[in-house]
Amino acid sequence: MLMEVQIAAAKINKYAVSESGDTLEAVERPNGGVSVVLADGQTSGRGAKAISMLVVRKVISLLAEGVRDGAAARAASDSLYTEKQGKVRCTLNIVSVDLQTGTVVLTRNNPSPFFVAHDEQVDCISAPSSPIGISLNVRPVISELQLESGLMIAVFTDGLVHAGERNGRPMDVCTSLKAMLEDQEPSPQEIADALLAEAMTLDENRPVDDISVMVLKVLPHRGDDVRRMAIRLPIGVE
Amino acid sequence: MLMEVQIAAAKINKYAVSESGDTLEAVERPNGGVSVVLADGQTSGRGAKAISMLVVRKVISLLAEGVRDGAAARAASDSLYTEKQGKVRCTLNIVSVDLQTGTVVLTRNNPSPFFVAHDEQVDCISAPSSPIGISLNVRPVISELQLESGLMIAVFTDGLVHAGERNGRPMDVCTSLKAMLEDQEPSPQEIADALLAEAMTLDENRPVDDISVMVLKVLPHRGDDVRRMAIRLPIGVE
């Protein structure tokens, strides 16, 4: 069956902090497909960025060698634990489109839940899951879903779920997603942008934490066979 | 000055070959900015893919550690030469938005030229440049351009420049780019897609080689401060 996988991400820094502590990168899988890795280092700014980059680099280099996602997450955890003597935590999500198995593999070391939708049916996956780095033998929670048209997955860092809490109006990601999916087929970028925009509004445009949102959608194959990637990077240069 | 960097890529496989020998990946630079790495391994299919992935992985892991682009390219060359005993060549382009220096750094080990435009002025950069892997001490050709609004860069693998040669109607990338830039501000994705579509047409929709096109554009900052990434991956699953 011909399909098209679309993945989109949107990221913003904590207010008045020049560097995001979140890192999100993609890597092609050696046996076919793509993996997106998202990590959120403890605290914010430069220190947190160094942690999340370390974790993402470790995971990506292992995935590129053909290491399985769960093993890559465990290796990153042990590596961070060793490097920082168990003092620094980091959340980790890996979303893999695995063409070898025809599945989407979701690997999670993150107390924040993620959402899976089949058409308009939205499920919140919130099985208990610990961040990596603060103890040995931390195991990720792994979910494997059939790669099929209509599937949507939304993964994010805790800046999204904590948005608005300061003002007593916490974000309800599930309700927002349901409302969006009842509309006319929003693109993954529209979904990611809308979730981020809602969080920003709840935080009165001064995000209390770094926020990263990643949305994957599987659609029927409509267009050509061209693979595409796009990056947009707003910058300030002196 | 506030700006926005937009990067887009479009890739297609050689006709009737399931795997592209080209690899294109992006990595965040540890001191700010982003690098896109594009490699084209000798021949096509699975063997070429293994080569180009090896080269891209090597370059990306070095860039992520803060190694300078030229040094990363030389390291990838020596590494490929050693691994394949000088028998396998691979082209390599690195396009880096370096926020530390406020420049775009273009590193090239590729006989194919690339194009730089400032608004509608298009220049072809074709200084002689060798692929990596077939001798020691291969040096990249490096160009450094000021990061400023109106800058556009188009980099591609040789599948684009050789398109149409079989039919005696070779592609003229420069003329195509000039025609596009006279239009109303095409997005990088529109430029990449249009170049690829033209090559496909000249190859009668049966590309003679893998083709990858990457376009970078620097625009005035218009929207929000959100960083975005999007991937589109057409797939066939049994």
Tab-separated table of C-alpha atoms in Angstrom:
chain	number	residue	atom	x	y	z
A	1	MET	CA	0.000	0.000	0.000
A	2	LEU	CA	1.306	3.430	-0.865
A	3	MET	CA	1.318	6.002	1.889
A	4	GLU	CA	2.983	9.225	2.820
A	5	VAL	CA	4.443	9.949	6.234
A	6	GLN	CA	4.532	13.611	7.187
A	7	ILE	CA	6.410	14.789	10.251
A	8	ALA	CA	6.469	18.331	11.558
A	9	ALA	CA	8.010	19.989	14.574
A	10	ALA	CA	7.674	23.403	16.205
A	11	LYS	CA	9.946	24.704	18.996
A	12	ILE	CA	10.180	27.801	21.105
A	13	ASN	CA	12.558	28.861	23.896
A	14	LYS	CA	11.621	29.701	27.437
A	15	TYR	CA	10.917	33.427	27.709
A	16	ALA	CA	14.069	35.586	27.850
A	17	VAL	CA	16.370	32.592	27.430
A	18	SER	CA	18.371	32.652	24.210
A	19	GLU	CA	18.923	28.929	23.933
A	20	SER	CA	16.388	26.118	24.128
A	21	GLY	CA	17.195	23.195	26.418
A	22	ASP	CA	15.285	20.963	24.024
A	23	THR	CA	16.980	19.248	21.096
A	24	LEU	CA	15.119	17.644	18.207
A	25	GLU	CA	16.821	15.907	15.312
A	26	ALA	CA	15.999	13.407	12.606
A	27	VAL	CA	18.053	10.574	11.178
A	28	GLU	CA	17.504	8.191	8.306
A	29	ARG	CA	17.272	4.551	9.457
A	30	PRO	CA	19.850	2.298	7.792
A	31	ASN	CA	17.217	-0.361	7.011
A	32	GLY	CA	14.625	2.111	5.763
A	33	GLY	CA	12.568	4.834	7.365
A	34	VAL	CA	13.302	7.759	9.586
A	35	SER	CA	13.620	8.429	13.324
A	36	VAL	CA	13.004	11.678	15.142
A	37	VAL	CA	14.668	12.087	18.529
A	38	LEU	CA	13.510	14.676	21.081
A	39	ALA	CA	15.269	15.346	24.380
A	40	ASP	CA	14.659	17.919	27.121
A	41	GLY	CA	17.613	18.525	29.445
A	42	GLN	CA	17.141	19.448	33.110
A	43	THR	CA	16.760	23.214	33.796
A	44	SER	CA	17.069	25.582	30.838
A	45	GLY	CA	19.586	27.524	28.770
A	46	ARG	CA	23.105	26.480	27.846
A	47	GLY	CA	23.564	23.735	30.436
A	48	ALA	CA	20.301	22.019	29.537
A	49	LYS	CA	21.144	22.335	25.844
A	50	ALA	CA	24.472	20.559	26.308
A	51	ILE	CA	22.676	17.687	28.078
A	52	SER	CA	19.934	17.280	25.489
A	53	MET	CA	22.420	17.483	22.594
A	54	LEU	CA	24.587	14.829	24.242
A	55	VAL	CA	21.597	12.510	24.582
A	56	VAL	CA	20.283	13.117	21.056
A	57	ARG	CA	23.764	12.632	19.509
A	58	LYS	CA	24.193	9.350	21.366
A	59	VAL	CA	20.794	8.018	20.317
A	60	ILE	CA	21.164	9.146	16.704
A	61	SER	CA	24.602	7.642	16.254
A	62	LEU	CA	23.344	4.297	17.578
A	63	LEU	CA	20.192	4.341	15.424
A	64	ALA	CA	22.345	5.129	12.386
A	65	GLU	CA	24.351	1.982	13.100
A	66	GLY	CA	21.169	-0.104	13.116
A	67	VAL	CA	20.816	-0.396	16.917
A	68	ARG	CA	17.210	-0.909	18.013
A	69	ASP	CA	15.399	2.066	19.532
A	70	GLY	CA	14.987	0.621	23.021
A	71	ALA	CA	18.654	-0.328	23.227
A	72	ALA	CA	19.666	3.133	22.015
A	73	ALA	CA	17.540	4.751	24.754
A	74	ARG	CA	19.059	2.515	27.437
A	75	ALA	CA	22.561	3.255	26.173
A	76	ALA	CA	21.890	7.002	26.251
A	77	SER	CA	20.600	6.680	29.809
A	78	ASP	CA	23.639	4.784	31.065
A	79	SER	CA	25.925	7.159	29.202
A	80	LEU	CA	24.301	10.246	30.756
A	81	TYR	CA	24.284	8.611	34.204
A	82	THR	CA	27.994	7.876	33.914
A	83	GLU	CA	28.960	11.262	32.509
A	84	LYS	CA	27.004	13.291	35.070
A	85	GLN	CA	27.237	10.837	37.995
A	86	GLY	CA	23.478	10.416	38.181
A	87	LYS	CA	22.912	14.100	38.943
A	88	VAL	CA	21.232	15.250	35.734
A	89	ARG	CA	17.982	14.074	34.268
A	90	CYS	CA	16.787	14.343	30.684
A	91	THR	CA	13.575	13.267	29.018
A	92	LEU	CA	13.777	11.349	25.777
A	93	ASN	CA	11.289	10.450	23.060
A	94	ILE	CA	12.119	8.527	19.910
A	95	VAL	CA	9.548	8.303	17.128
A	96	SER	CA	10.586	5.889	14.393
A	97	VAL	CA	8.989	5.072	11.077
A	98	ASP	CA	10.417	1.588	10.597
A	99	LEU	CA	9.924	0.416	7.030
A	100	GLN	CA	11.438	-2.964	7.838
A	101	THR	CA	8.561	-3.848	10.177
A	102	GLY	CA	5.937	-1.506	8.709
A	103	THR	CA	5.385	0.070	12.105
A	104	VAL	CA	5.811	3.280	14.023
A	105	VAL	CA	7.891	2.609	17.126
A	106	LEU	CA	7.469	5.040	20.020
A	107	THR	CA	10.154	4.928	22.687
A	108	ARG	CA	9.583	7.109	25.717
A	109	ASN	CA	11.520	8.105	28.815
A	110	ASN	CA	9.308	11.003	29.707
A	111	PRO	CA	6.644	11.471	32.403
A	112	SER	CA	4.672	13.594	29.902
A	113	PRO	CA	2.197	11.508	27.927
A	114	PHE	CA	1.841	11.431	24.168
A	115	PHE	CA	-1.192	11.135	21.973
A	116	VAL	CA	-2.151	8.675	19.294
A	117	ALA	CA	-5.109	9.225	16.999
A	118	HIS	CA	-6.698	6.998	14.407
A	119	ASP	CA	-8.744	9.413	12.347
A	120	GLU	CA	-10.788	11.280	15.001
A	121	GLN	CA	-10.290	8.790	17.860
A	122	VAL	CA	-7.661	10.295	20.187
A	123	ASP	CA	-5.918	8.216	22.896
A	124	CYS	CA	-3.630	9.549	25.604
A	125	ILE	CA	-0.710	7.196	26.304
A	126	SER	CA	0.395	7.964	29.841
A	127	ALA	CA	1.929	4.735	31.159
A	128	PRO	CA	4.410	5.722	33.916
A	129	SER	CA	7.809	6.495	32.431
A	130	SER	CA	10.992	7.912	34.004
A	131	PRO	CA	13.468	10.334	32.482
A	132	ILE	CA	16.972	9.025	31.839
A	133	GLY	CA	20.213	9.850	33.651
A	134	ILE	CA	19.312	9.621	37.347
A	135	SER	CA	19.583	5.893	37.937
A	136	LEU	CA	20.967	2.828	36.231
A	137	ASN	CA	18.733	0.354	34.415
A	138	VAL	CA	16.153	2.923	33.380
A	139	ARG	CA	13.911	1.275	30.811
A	140	PRO	CA	11.908	3.100	28.199
A	141	VAL	CA	8.220	2.466	27.593
A	142	ILE	CA	7.882	1.219	24.029
A	143	SER	CA	4.735	1.227	21.898
A	144	GLU	CA	4.594	-0.193	18.392
A	145	LEU	CA	1.801	0.805	16.059
A	146	GLN	CA	0.909	-0.398	12.596
A	147	LEU	CA	1.954	2.094	9.934
A	148	GLU	CA	-1.418	2.856	8.369
A	149	SER	CA	-3.216	5.741	6.818
A	150	GLY	CA	-5.139	7.846	9.358
A	151	LEU	CA	-2.586	7.415	12.139
A	152	MET	CA	-1.490	10.575	13.945
A	153	ILE	CA	1.004	10.877	16.781
A	154	ALA	CA	1.777	13.943	18.896
A	155	VAL	CA	4.828	13.971	21.159
A	156	PHE	CA	6.053	16.958	23.173
A	157	THR	CA	8.234	18.171	26.006
A	158	ASP	CA	6.730	19.094	29.387
A	159	GLY	CA	6.687	22.803	28.561
A	160	LEU	CA	3.490	22.036	26.660
A	161	VAL	CA	1.661	20.223	29.456
A	162	HIS	CA	2.717	22.787	32.058
A	163	ALA	CA	1.676	25.789	29.960
A	164	GLY	CA	-0.860	27.979	31.720
A	165	GLU	CA	-0.419	26.330	35.136
A	166	ARG	CA	1.038	29.555	36.541
A	167	ASN	CA	-2.218	31.285	35.705
A	168	GLY	CA	-4.468	28.454	36.869
A	169	ARG	CA	-5.521	27.660	33.288
A	170	PRO	CA	-3.579	24.485	32.454
A	171	MET	CA	-3.458	23.255	28.896
A	172	ASP	CA	-5.675	20.317	27.960
A	173	VAL	CA	-3.797	18.808	25.042
A	174	CYS	CA	-6.305	16.014	24.448
A	175	THR	CA	-9.290	18.336	24.076
A	176	SER	CA	-7.298	20.641	21.784
A	177	LEU	CA	-6.243	17.727	19.586
A	178	LYS	CA	-9.787	16.380	19.353
A	179	ALA	CA	-11.120	19.765	18.319
A	180	MET	CA	-8.420	20.069	15.651
A	181	LEU	CA	-8.948	16.604	14.219
A	182	GLU	CA	-12.664	17.259	13.796
A	183	ASP	CA	-11.663	20.013	11.381
A	184	GLN	CA	-10.732	19.325	7.799
A	185	GLU	CA	-7.557	17.266	7.922
A	186	PRO	CA	-5.051	19.640	9.461
A	187	SER	CA	-1.457	19.038	8.333
A	188	PRO	CA	1.083	17.941	10.962
A	189	GLN	CA	2.638	21.416	10.805
A	190	GLU	CA	-0.753	23.020	11.440
A	191	ILE	CA	-1.331	20.713	14.423
A	192	ALA	CA	2.132	21.338	15.906
A	193	ASP	CA	1.851	25.087	15.340
A	194	ALA	CA	-1.651	25.239	16.855
A	195	LEU	CA	-0.643	23.310	20.004
A	196	LEU	CA	2.400	25.547	20.449
A	197	ALA	CA	0.370	28.697	19.828
A	198	GLU	CA	-2.218	27.649	22.419
A	199	ALA	CA	0.516	26.993	24.989
A	200	MET	CA	2.061	30.382	24.227
A	201	THR	CA	-1.280	32.107	24.743
A	202	LEU	CA	-1.827	30.312	28.074
A	203	ASP	CA	1.665	31.465	29.117
A	204	GLU	CA	0.805	35.001	27.969
A	205	ASN	CA	3.495	34.807	25.264
A	206	ARG	CA	6.205	34.361	27.885
A	207	PRO	CA	6.747	30.585	27.887
A	208	VAL	CA	7.611	29.348	31.387
A	209	ASP	CA	9.704	26.554	29.856
A	210	ASP	CA	11.127	25.499	26.487
A	211	ILE	CA	8.368	23.907	24.423
A	212	SER	CA	8.812	21.414	21.573
A	213	VAL	CA	5.982	19.683	19.742
A	214	MET	CA	6.371	16.956	17.119
A	215	VAL	CA	3.487	15.594	15.080
A	216	LEU	CA	3.543	12.619	12.721
A	217	LYS	CA	0.749	11.785	10.339
A	218	VAL	CA	0.275	8.925	7.900
A	219	LEU	CA	-1.741	9.829	4.825
A	220	PRO	CA	-2.700	8.083	1.625
A	221	HIS	CA	-0.027	8.590	-1.028
A	222	ARG	CA	-1.220	11.451	-3.179
A	223	GLY	CA	1.601	13.244	-4.889
A	224	ASP	CA	4.950	12.272	-6.366
A	225	ASP	CA	7.706	10.033	-4.961
A	226	VAL	CA	9.864	12.963	-3.899
A	227	ARG	CA	11.175	13.026	-0.317
A	228	ARG	CA	11.175	16.473	1.193
A	229	MET	CA	12.654	18.194	4.206
A	230	ALA	CA	12.233	21.792	5.297
A	231	ILE	CA	13.690	23.834	8.145
A	232	ARG	CA	12.732	27.335	9.279
A	233	LEU	CA	15.073	29.080	11.671
A	234	PRO	CA	14.324	32.619	12.870
A	235	ILE	CA	17.570	34.291	13.912
A	236	GLY	CA	18.883	37.522	15.336
A	237	VAL	CA	22.406	38.493	14.211
A	238	GLU	CA	24.170	41.564	15.600
B	1	MET	CA	19.090	42.347	12.513
B	2	LEU	CA	16.280	39.835	12.604
B	3	MET	CA	16.146	37.325	9.789
B	4	GLU	CA	14.726	33.958	8.985
B	5	VAL	CA	16.690	31.153	7.369
B	6	GLN	CA	14.625	28.688	5.371
B	7	ILE	CA	16.116	25.477	4.084
B	8	ALA	CA	14.341	22.952	1.877
B	9	ALA	CA	15.388	19.734	0.211
B	10	ALA	CA	13.834	17.469	-2.408
B	11	LYS	CA	15.140	13.999	-3.299
B	12	ILE	CA	14.250	11.289	-5.765
B	13	ASN	CA	15.770	7.880	-6.496
B	14	LYS	CA	17.216	6.737	-9.785
B	15	TYR	CA	14.476	5.084	-11.854
B	16	ALA	CA	13.662	1.512	-10.778
B	17	VAL	CA	16.110	1.626	-7.864
B	18	SER	CA	14.442	1.383	-4.470
B	19	GLU	CA	17.141	3.125	-2.484
B	20	SER	CA	18.784	6.476	-3.157
B	21	GLY	CA	22.598	6.593	-3.058
B	22	ASP	CA	22.300	10.174	-1.815
B	23	THR	CA	22.053	11.003	1.876
B	24	LEU	CA	20.987	14.373	3.227
B	25	GLU	CA	20.780	15.211	6.914
B	26	ALA	CA	20.727	18.242	9.157
B	27	VAL	CA	22.353	18.851	12.521
B	28	GLU	CA	22.162	21.680	15.003
B	29	ARG	CA	25.531	23.406	15.491
B	30	PRO	CA	26.680	23.410	19.128
B	31	ASN	CA	27.578	27.114	18.989
B	32	GLY	CA	24.389	28.158	17.215
B	33	GLY	CA	22.969	27.549	13.785
B	34	VAL	CA	22.381	24.531	11.639
B	35	SER	CA	24.351	22.474	9.096
B	36	VAL	CA	22.978	20.424	6.226
B	37	VAL	CA	25.195	17.665	4.879
B	38	LEU	CA	24.651	16.092	1.441
B	39	ALA	CA	26.662	13.154	0.111
B	40	ASP	CA	26.372	11.124	-3.093
B	41	GLY	CA	28.058	7.700	-2.989
B	42	GLN	CA	29.600	6.130	-6.091
B	43	THR	CA	27.175	4.069	-8.240
B	44	SER	CA	23.597	3.674	-6.984
B	45	GLY	CA	21.399	1.537	-4.753
B	46	ARG	CA	22.347	-0.115	-1.495
B	47	GLY	CA	26.146	0.043	-1.853
B	48	ALA	CA	26.114	3.745	-2.678
B	49	LYS	CA	23.713	4.385	0.192
B	50	ALA	CA	26.049	2.716	2.694
B	51	ILE	CA	28.886	4.964	1.480
B	52	SER	CA	26.948	8.218	1.602
B	53	MET	CA	25.492	7.383	5.042
B	54	LEU	CA	28.974	6.612	6.348
B	55	VAL	CA	30.253	9.967	5.113
B	56	VAL	CA	27.266	11.964	6.389
B	57	ARG	CA	27.399	10.262	9.819
B	58	LYS	CA	31.104	11.046	10.130
B	59	VAL	CA	30.680	14.690	9.168
B	60	ILE	CA	27.612	15.199	11.370
B	61	SER	CA	29.192	13.670	14.459
B	62	LEU	CA	32.226	15.932	14.062
B	63	LEU	CA	30.140	19.066	13.460
B	64	ALA	CA	28.070	18.215	16.557
B	65	GLU	CA	31.295	18.200	18.582
B	66	GLY	CA	32.157	21.686	17.350
B	67	VAL	CA	34.720	20.643	14.715
B	68	ARG	CA	35.002	23.173	11.870
B	69	ASP	CA	33.390	22.259	8.552
B	70	GLY	CA	36.606	22.016	6.523
B	71	ALA	CA	38.230	19.760	9.104
B	72	ALA	CA	35.127	17.565	9.211
B	73	ALA	CA	35.209	17.178	5.406
B	74	ARG	CA	38.911	16.246	5.451
B	75	ALA	CA	38.321	13.757	8.260
B	76	ALA	CA	35.444	12.150	6.318
B	77	SER	CA	37.697	11.896	3.256
B	78	ASP	CA	40.550	10.213	5.115
B	79	SER	CA	38.105	7.950	6.885
B	80	LEU	CA	36.456	6.825	3.613
B	81	TYR	CA	39.858	6.412	1.943
B	82	THR	CA	41.022	4.186	4.793
B	83	GLU	CA	37.816	2.177	5.033
B	84	LYS	CA	37.538	1.499	1.282
B	85	GLN	CA	41.258	1.533	0.439
B	86	GLY	CA	40.882	4.473	-1.930
B	87	LYS	CA	38.518	2.568	-4.206
B	88	VAL	CA	35.259	4.403	-3.603
B	89	ARG	CA	34.484	8.026	-4.259
B	90	CYS	CA	31.742	10.147	-2.725
B	91	THR	CA	30.781	13.757	-3.257
B	92	LEU	CA	30.179	15.925	-0.213
B	93	ASN	CA	28.564	19.311	0.334
B	94	ILE	CA	28.152	20.975	3.717
B	95	VAL	CA	25.983	24.074	3.998
B	96	SER	CA	26.228	25.705	7.418
B	97	VAL	CA	24.382	28.618	8.929
B	98	ASP	CA	26.956	29.672	11.503
B	99	LEU	CA	25.427	32.064	14.027
B	100	GLN	CA	28.783	32.508	15.774
B	101	THR	CA	30.304	34.208	12.719
B	102	GLY	CA	27.056	35.426	11.113
B	103	THR	CA	27.949	33.637	7.882
B	104	VAL	CA	26.888	30.817	5.637
B	105	VAL	CA	29.824	28.437	5.153
B	106	LEU	CA	29.798	26.285	2.016
B	107	THR	CA	32.164	23.341	1.994
B	108	ARG	CA	32.358	21.379	-1.217
B	109	ASN	CA	34.031	18.206	-2.433
B	110	ASN	CA	31.965	17.885	-5.558
B	111	PRO	CA	32.764	18.561	-9.228
B	112	SER	CA	29.170	19.804	-9.645
B	113	PRO	CA	28.915	23.549	-9.102
B	114	PHE	CA	26.495	25.306	-6.804
B	115	PHE	CA	24.640	28.553	-7.177
B	116	VAL	CA	24.531	31.670	-5.045
B	117	ALA	CA	22.027	34.441	-5.616
B	118	HIS	CA	21.649	37.846	-4.050
B	119	ASP	CA	18.091	38.811	-4.916
B	120	GLU	CA	17.986	38.265	-8.707
B	121	GLN	CA	21.754	38.177	-9.320
B	122	VAL	CA	22.705	34.499	-9.785
B	123	ASP	CA	26.349	33.319	-9.661
B	124	CYS	CA	27.599	29.852	-10.523
B	125	ILE	CA	30.417	28.728	-8.213
B	126	SER	CA	32.366	26.118	-10.159
B	127	ALA	CA	35.922	26.242	-8.804
B	128	PRO	CA	37.489	22.802	-9.435
B	129	SER	CA	36.702	20.429	-6.578
B	130	SER	CA	37.345	16.696	-6.148
B	131	PRO	CA	35.129	14.116	-4.481
B	132	ILE	CA	36.460	12.493	-1.328
B	133	GLY	CA	37.712	8.953	-0.782
B	134	ILE	CA	40.042	8.328	-3.728
B	135	SER	CA	43.241	9.931	-2.494
B	136	LEU	CA	44.701	11.280	0.721
B	137	ASN	CA	44.882	14.987	1.463
B	138	VAL	CA	41.756	15.882	-0.504
B	139	ARG	CA	40.864	19.431	0.425
B	140	PRO	CA	37.404	20.922	0.166
B	141	VAL	CA	36.695	24.232	-1.544
B	142	ILE	CA	35.257	26.541	1.095
B	143	SER	CA	33.202	29.684	0.497
B	144	GLU	CA	31.979	31.928	3.290
B	145	LEU	CA	29.133	34.342	2.676
B	146	GLN	CA	27.630	37.006	4.884
B	147	LEU	CA	24.311	35.904	6.360
B	148	GLU	CA	22.020	38.577	4.950
B	149	SER	CA	18.504	38.906	3.724
B	150	GLY	CA	18.155	38.174	-0.014
B	151	LEU	CA	20.804	35.450	-0.068
B	152	MET	CA	19.860	32.195	-1.788
B	153	ILE	CA	21.988	29.092	-2.208
B	154	ALA	CA	21.239	26.009	-4.306
B	155	VAL	CA	23.335	22.864	-3.878
B	156	PHE	CA	22.681	19.530	-5.587
B	157	THR	CA	24.079	16.156	-6.560
B	158	ASP	CA	25.223	15.458	-10.111
B	159	GLY	CA	21.950	13.756	-11.029
B	160	LEU	CA	20.594	17.262	-11.511
B	161	VAL	CA	23.319	18.548	-13.832
B	162	HIS	CA	23.321	15.347	-15.893
B	163	ALA	CA	19.549	15.256	-16.315
B	164	GLY	CA	18.485	15.245	-19.950
B	165	GLU	CA	21.981	14.507	-21.303
B	166	ARG	CA	20.813	11.108	-22.547
B	167	ASN	CA	18.290	12.888	-24.745
B	168	GLY	CA	20.640	15.656	-25.846
B	169	ARG	CA	18.709	18.244	-23.833
B	170	PRO	CA	20.947	18.903	-20.821
B	171	MET	CA	19.610	20.862	-17.901
B	172	ASP	CA	20.706	24.494	-17.560
B	173	VAL	CA	20.361	25.060	-13.829
B	174	CYS	CA	21.494	28.689	-13.965
B	175	THR	CA	18.892	29.751	-16.516
B	176	SER	CA	16.166	27.903	-14.612
B	177	LEU	CA	17.134	29.578	-11.352
B	178	LYS	CA	17.219	33.027	-12.940
B	179	ALA	CA	13.764	32.540	-14.405
B	180	MET	CA	12.414	31.409	-11.034
B	181	LEU	CA	13.942	34.264	-9.059
B	182	GLU	CA	12.389	36.807	-11.407
B	183	ASP	CA	9.045	35.489	-10.259
B	184	GLN	CA	7.437	36.528	-7.015
B	185	GLU	CA	9.751	35.317	-4.269
B	186	PRO	CA	9.541	31.545	-4.584
B	187	SER	CA	10.045	29.672	-1.314
B	188	PRO	CA	13.079	27.384	-1.013
B	189	GLN	CA	10.744	24.380	-1.257
B	190	GLU	CA	9.234	25.751	-4.461
B	191	ILE	CA	12.713	26.297	-5.932
B	192	ALA	CA	13.952	22.820	-4.943
B	193	ASP	CA	10.760	21.178	-6.202
B	194	ALA	CA	10.856	23.080	-9.503
B	195	LEU	CA	14.501	22.187	-10.206
B	196	LEU	CA	13.810	18.539	-9.436
B	197	ALA	CA	10.633	18.532	-11.535
B	198	GLU	CA	12.502	20.015	-14.502
B	199	ALA	CA	15.223	17.370	-14.214
B	200	MET	CA	12.567	14.653	-14.026
B	201	THR	CA	10.890	15.969	-17.166
B	202	LEU	CA	14.226	16.073	-19.038
B	203	ASP	CA	14.827	12.457	-17.940
B	204	GLU	CA	11.289	11.582	-19.094
B	205	ASN	CA	10.272	10.744	-15.508
B	206	ARG	CA	12.880	7.987	-15.346
B	207	PRO	CA	15.787	9.667	-13.539
B	208	VAL	CA	19.123	8.361	-14.835
B	209	ASP	CA	20.671	8.951	-11.413
B	210	ASP	CA	19.604	9.793	-7.859
B	211	ILE	CA	18.861	13.494	-7.620
B	212	SER	CA	18.966	15.653	-4.490
B	213	VAL	CA	18.464	19.399	-4.398
B	214	MET	CA	18.900	21.644	-1.359
B	215	VAL	CA	17.962	25.308	-1.307
B	216	LEU	CA	18.677	27.828	1.439
B	217	LYS	CA	17.160	31.275	1.565
B	218	VAL	CA	17.615	34.154	3.998
B	219	LEU	CA	14.535	36.318	4.406
B	220	PRO	CA	13.579	39.246	6.591
B	221	HIS	CA	12.086	38.028	9.876
B	222	ARG	CA	8.338	38.150	9.446
B	223	GLY	CA	6.529	35.731	11.692
B	224	ASP	CA	7.043	34.372	15.178
B	225	ASP	CA	10.190	33.037	16.884
B	226	VAL	CA	9.179	29.402	16.409
B	227	ARG	CA	11.698	27.023	14.844
B	228	ARG	CA	10.115	24.529	12.496
B	229	MET	CA	11.088	21.323	10.775
B	230	ALA	CA	9.044	19.210	8.389
B	231	ILE	CA	9.682	15.902	6.649
B	232	ARG	CA	7.614	14.245	3.932
B	233	LEU	CA	8.361	10.635	3.155
B	234	PRO	CA	6.357	8.765	0.501
B	235	ILE	CA	6.492	5.048	1.233
B	236	GLY	CA	5.293	1.739	-0.101
B	237	VAL	CA	4.628	-0.953	2.503
B	238	GLU	CA	3.640	-4.486	1.519
